[in-house]
Amino acid sequence: VQLQASGGGLVQAGGSLTLSCAASGNIATINAMNWYRQTPGNERELVAGIGSTGRTNYADAVKGRFTLSRYNAENTAYLEMQMNSLNPEDTAVYYCNVFAFSPTTRWAHTWGQGTLVTVSS
């Protein structure tokens, strides 16, 4: 399983960004796709996730501001997170995470490379 994340950048407070994650490889099934974030000195925290049924869950800090969407195209699973009304507390490195079954790795978590989101005040 390979993950490619993109979409981070610098934005002013109140602005919006969309993060994208593409999951590809020898994937048999995906159980969940998630976005985590991490700031210096802190543990990685779950921001939002979507399960195989399409059920979503959001951290309280982002409810009503962030929206997940998941779709498949050309043997690749995509997870997008629309982030609105960004504030400086959203500044972090964001990581895509997938829990999937592959014939080679069986059930396993895969992490993408982080993408930095910086929100200026």
PDB file of C-alpha atoms in Angstrom:
ATOM      1  CA  VAL A   1       0.000   0.000   0.000  1.00  0.00           C
ATOM      2  CA  GLN A   2       1.322   3.389  -0.970  1.00  0.00           C
ATOM      3  CA  LEU A   3      -0.093   6.677   0.201  1.00  0.00           C
ATOM      4  CA  GLN A   4       0.474  10.028  -1.396  1.00  0.00           C
ATOM      5  CA  ALA A   5      -0.702  13.078   0.477  1.00  0.00           C
ATOM      6  CA  SER A   6      -0.921  16.591  -0.866  1.00  0.00           C
ATOM      7  CA  GLY A   7      -2.605  19.919  -0.368  1.00  0.00           C
ATOM      8  CA  GLY A   8      -0.873  21.488   2.591  1.00  0.00           C
ATOM      9  CA  GLY A   9       0.300  25.052   2.579  1.00  0.00           C
ATOM     10  CA  LEU A  10       0.082  28.461   4.148  1.00  0.00           C
ATOM     11  CA  VAL A  11      -3.274  30.116   4.622  1.00  0.00           C
ATOM     12  CA  GLN A  12      -4.600  33.024   6.613  1.00  0.00           C
ATOM     13  CA  ALA A  13      -6.964  32.503   9.505  1.00  0.00           C
ATOM     14  CA  GLY A  14     -10.477  32.043   8.238  1.00  0.00           C
ATOM     15  CA  GLY A  15      -9.274  30.547   4.999  1.00  0.00           C
ATOM     16  CA  SER A  16      -9.667  27.090   3.509  1.00  0.00           C
ATOM     17  CA  LEU A  17      -7.509  24.253   2.280  1.00  0.00           C
ATOM     18  CA  THR A  18      -8.185  20.817   0.885  1.00  0.00           C
ATOM     19  CA  LEU A  19      -5.946  17.892   1.719  1.00  0.00           C
ATOM     20  CA  SER A  20      -5.874  14.874  -0.556  1.00  0.00           C
ATOM     21  CA  CYS A  21      -4.623  11.362   0.010  1.00  0.00           C
ATOM     22  CA  ALA A  22      -4.310   8.711  -2.661  1.00  0.00           C
ATOM     23  CA  ALA A  23      -4.003   5.070  -1.645  1.00  0.00           C
ATOM     24  CA  SER A  24      -2.764   2.638  -4.235  1.00  0.00           C
ATOM     25  CA  GLY A  25      -1.082  -0.726  -4.514  1.00  0.00           C
ATOM     26  CA  ASN A  26      -2.166  -4.290  -4.001  1.00  0.00           C
ATOM     27  CA  ILE A  27      -5.105  -3.441  -1.782  1.00  0.00           C
ATOM     28  CA  ALA A  28      -7.839  -5.979  -1.296  1.00  0.00           C
ATOM     29  CA  THR A  29     -10.053  -3.911   0.933  1.00  0.00           C
ATOM     30  CA  ILE A  30      -9.885  -0.718   2.940  1.00  0.00           C
ATOM     31  CA  ASN A  31     -11.454  -0.626   6.363  1.00  0.00           C
ATOM     32  CA  ALA A  32     -10.806   2.990   7.230  1.00  0.00           C
ATOM     33  CA  MET A  33      -9.097   6.081   5.941  1.00  0.00           C
ATOM     34  CA  ASN A  34      -8.108   8.791   8.369  1.00  0.00           C
ATOM     35  CA  TRP A  35      -6.348  12.091   8.768  1.00  0.00           C
ATOM     36  CA  TYR A  36      -4.152  12.679  11.802  1.00  0.00           C
ATOM     37  CA  ARG A  37      -2.171  15.731  12.750  1.00  0.00           C
ATOM     38  CA  GLN A  38       0.819  16.412  14.907  1.00  0.00           C
ATOM     39  CA  THR A  39       2.435  19.498  16.343  1.00  0.00           C
ATOM     40  CA  PRO A  40       5.937  19.683  17.821  1.00  0.00           C
ATOM     41  CA  GLY A  41       6.167  18.040  21.210  1.00  0.00           C
ATOM     42  CA  ASN A  42       2.716  16.501  20.982  1.00  0.00           C
ATOM     43  CA  GLU A  43       1.376  13.120  20.056  1.00  0.00           C
ATOM     44  CA  ARG A  44      -0.278  12.505  16.755  1.00  0.00           C
ATOM     45  CA  GLU A  45      -4.030  12.980  17.078  1.00  0.00           C
ATOM     46  CA  LEU A  46      -6.947  11.793  15.013  1.00  0.00           C
ATOM     47  CA  VAL A  47      -8.598  14.626  13.124  1.00  0.00           C
ATOM     48  CA  ALA A  48     -11.184  12.763  11.086  1.00  0.00           C
ATOM     49  CA  GLY A  49     -11.845   9.337   9.683  1.00  0.00           C
ATOM     50  CA  ILE A  50     -14.206   7.484   7.412  1.00  0.00           C
ATOM     51  CA  GLY A  51     -15.018   3.804   7.580  1.00  0.00           C
ATOM     52  CA  SER A  52     -15.903   1.292   4.928  1.00  0.00           C
ATOM     53  CA  THR A  53     -19.604   2.034   5.372  1.00  0.00           C
ATOM     54  CA  GLY A  54     -19.017   5.725   4.800  1.00  0.00           C
ATOM     55  CA  ARG A  55     -19.570   6.606   8.421  1.00  0.00           C
ATOM     56  CA  THR A  56     -17.424   9.544   9.448  1.00  0.00           C
ATOM     57  CA  ASN A  57     -16.090  10.760  12.748  1.00  0.00           C
ATOM     58  CA  TYR A  58     -14.481  14.074  13.543  1.00  0.00           C
ATOM     59  CA  ALA A  59     -12.503  15.429  16.435  1.00  0.00           C
ATOM     60  CA  ASP A  60     -14.500  17.955  18.421  1.00  0.00           C
ATOM     61  CA  ALA A  61     -12.042  20.687  17.476  1.00  0.00           C
ATOM     62  CA  VAL A  62     -12.860  20.371  13.781  1.00  0.00           C
ATOM     63  CA  LYS A  63     -16.535  19.418  13.753  1.00  0.00           C
ATOM     64  CA  GLY A  64     -18.507  21.706  11.504  1.00  0.00           C
ATOM     65  CA  ARG A  65     -15.365  23.009   9.818  1.00  0.00           C
ATOM     66  CA  PHE A  66     -13.740  19.962   8.234  1.00  0.00           C
ATOM     67  CA  THR A  67     -15.475  17.579   5.839  1.00  0.00           C
ATOM     68  CA  LEU A  68     -14.259  14.253   4.555  1.00  0.00           C
ATOM     69  CA  SER A  69     -15.018  12.677   1.241  1.00  0.00           C
ATOM     70  CA  ARG A  70     -13.840   9.358  -0.101  1.00  0.00           C
ATOM     71  CA  TYR A  71     -14.012   7.978  -3.624  1.00  0.00           C
ATOM     72  CA  ASN A  72     -12.325   5.469  -5.875  1.00  0.00           C
ATOM     73  CA  ALA A  73     -10.901   5.968  -9.331  1.00  0.00           C
ATOM     74  CA  GLU A  74      -8.608   3.849 -11.466  1.00  0.00           C
ATOM     75  CA  ASN A  75      -7.633   1.366  -8.734  1.00  0.00           C
ATOM     76  CA  THR A  76      -6.850   4.181  -6.340  1.00  0.00           C
ATOM     77  CA  ALA A  77      -8.768   5.180  -3.237  1.00  0.00           C
ATOM     78  CA  TYR A  78      -8.904   8.883  -2.515  1.00  0.00           C
ATOM     79  CA  LEU A  79      -9.593  10.660   0.724  1.00  0.00           C
ATOM     80  CA  GLU A  80     -10.112  14.383   0.685  1.00  0.00           C
ATOM     81  CA  MET A  81     -10.549  16.663   3.637  1.00  0.00           C
ATOM     82  CA  GLN A  82     -12.011  20.079   3.048  1.00  0.00           C
ATOM     83  CA  MET A  83     -10.864  22.380   5.825  1.00  0.00           C
ATOM     84  CA  ASN A  84     -12.784  25.623   6.308  1.00  0.00           C
ATOM     85  CA  SER A  85     -12.590  28.416   8.825  1.00  0.00           C
ATOM     86  CA  LEU A  86      -9.022  27.512   9.619  1.00  0.00           C
ATOM     87  CA  ASN A  87      -7.451  28.993  12.707  1.00  0.00           C
ATOM     88  CA  PRO A  88      -3.854  29.043  13.961  1.00  0.00           C
ATOM     89  CA  GLU A  89      -4.588  26.064  16.244  1.00  0.00           C
ATOM     90  CA  ASP A  90      -5.013  23.968  13.105  1.00  0.00           C
ATOM     91  CA  THR A  91      -1.370  24.481  12.244  1.00  0.00           C
ATOM     92  CA  ALA A  92       0.237  21.054  12.181  1.00  0.00           C
ATOM     93  CA  VAL A  93       1.690  18.356  10.016  1.00  0.00           C
ATOM     94  CA  TYR A  94      -1.205  16.305   8.700  1.00  0.00           C
ATOM     95  CA  TYR A  95      -0.822  12.601   8.004  1.00  0.00           C
ATOM     96  CA  CYS A  96      -3.007  10.313   5.974  1.00  0.00           C
ATOM     97  CA  ASN A  97      -3.556   6.862   7.451  1.00  0.00           C
ATOM     98  CA  VAL A  98      -5.182   3.810   5.930  1.00  0.00           C
ATOM     99  CA  PHE A  99      -6.154   0.547   7.574  1.00  0.00           C
ATOM    100  CA  ALA A 100      -6.374  -1.970   4.782  1.00  0.00           C
ATOM    101  CA  PHE A 101      -5.936  -5.599   3.828  1.00  0.00           C
ATOM    102  CA  SER A 102      -3.260  -6.506   1.356  1.00  0.00           C
ATOM    103  CA  PRO A 103      -2.156 -10.029   0.402  1.00  0.00           C
ATOM    104  CA  THR A 104       1.389  -9.042   1.300  1.00  0.00           C
ATOM    105  CA  THR A 105       0.888  -7.139   4.556  1.00  0.00           C
ATOM    106  CA  ARG A 106      -2.459  -8.581   5.657  1.00  0.00           C
ATOM    107  CA  TRP A 107      -4.369  -6.077   7.812  1.00  0.00           C
ATOM    108  CA  ALA A 108      -2.083  -3.162   8.489  1.00  0.00           C
ATOM    109  CA  HIS A 109      -1.937   0.567   9.028  1.00  0.00           C
ATOM    110  CA  THR A 110      -0.059   2.561   6.445  1.00  0.00           C
ATOM    111  CA  TRP A 111       1.012   6.162   6.929  1.00  0.00           C
ATOM    112  CA  GLY A 112       1.579   8.701   4.236  1.00  0.00           C
ATOM    113  CA  GLN A 113       4.218  11.372   4.339  1.00  0.00           C
ATOM    114  CA  GLY A 114       3.086  14.391   6.281  1.00  0.00           C
ATOM    115  CA  THR A 115       1.873  17.567   4.689  1.00  0.00           C
ATOM    116  CA  LEU A 116       2.321  20.824   6.549  1.00  0.00           C
ATOM    117  CA  VAL A 117      -0.588  23.148   7.127  1.00  0.00           C
ATOM    118  CA  THR A 118       0.271  26.573   8.478  1.00  0.00           C
ATOM    119  CA  VAL A 119      -2.450  29.011   9.446  1.00  0.00           C
ATOM    120  CA  SER A 120      -1.348  32.564  10.061  1.00  0.00           C
ATOM    121  CA  SER A 121      -3.244  34.910  12.344  1.00  0.00           C
TER     122      SER A 121
END
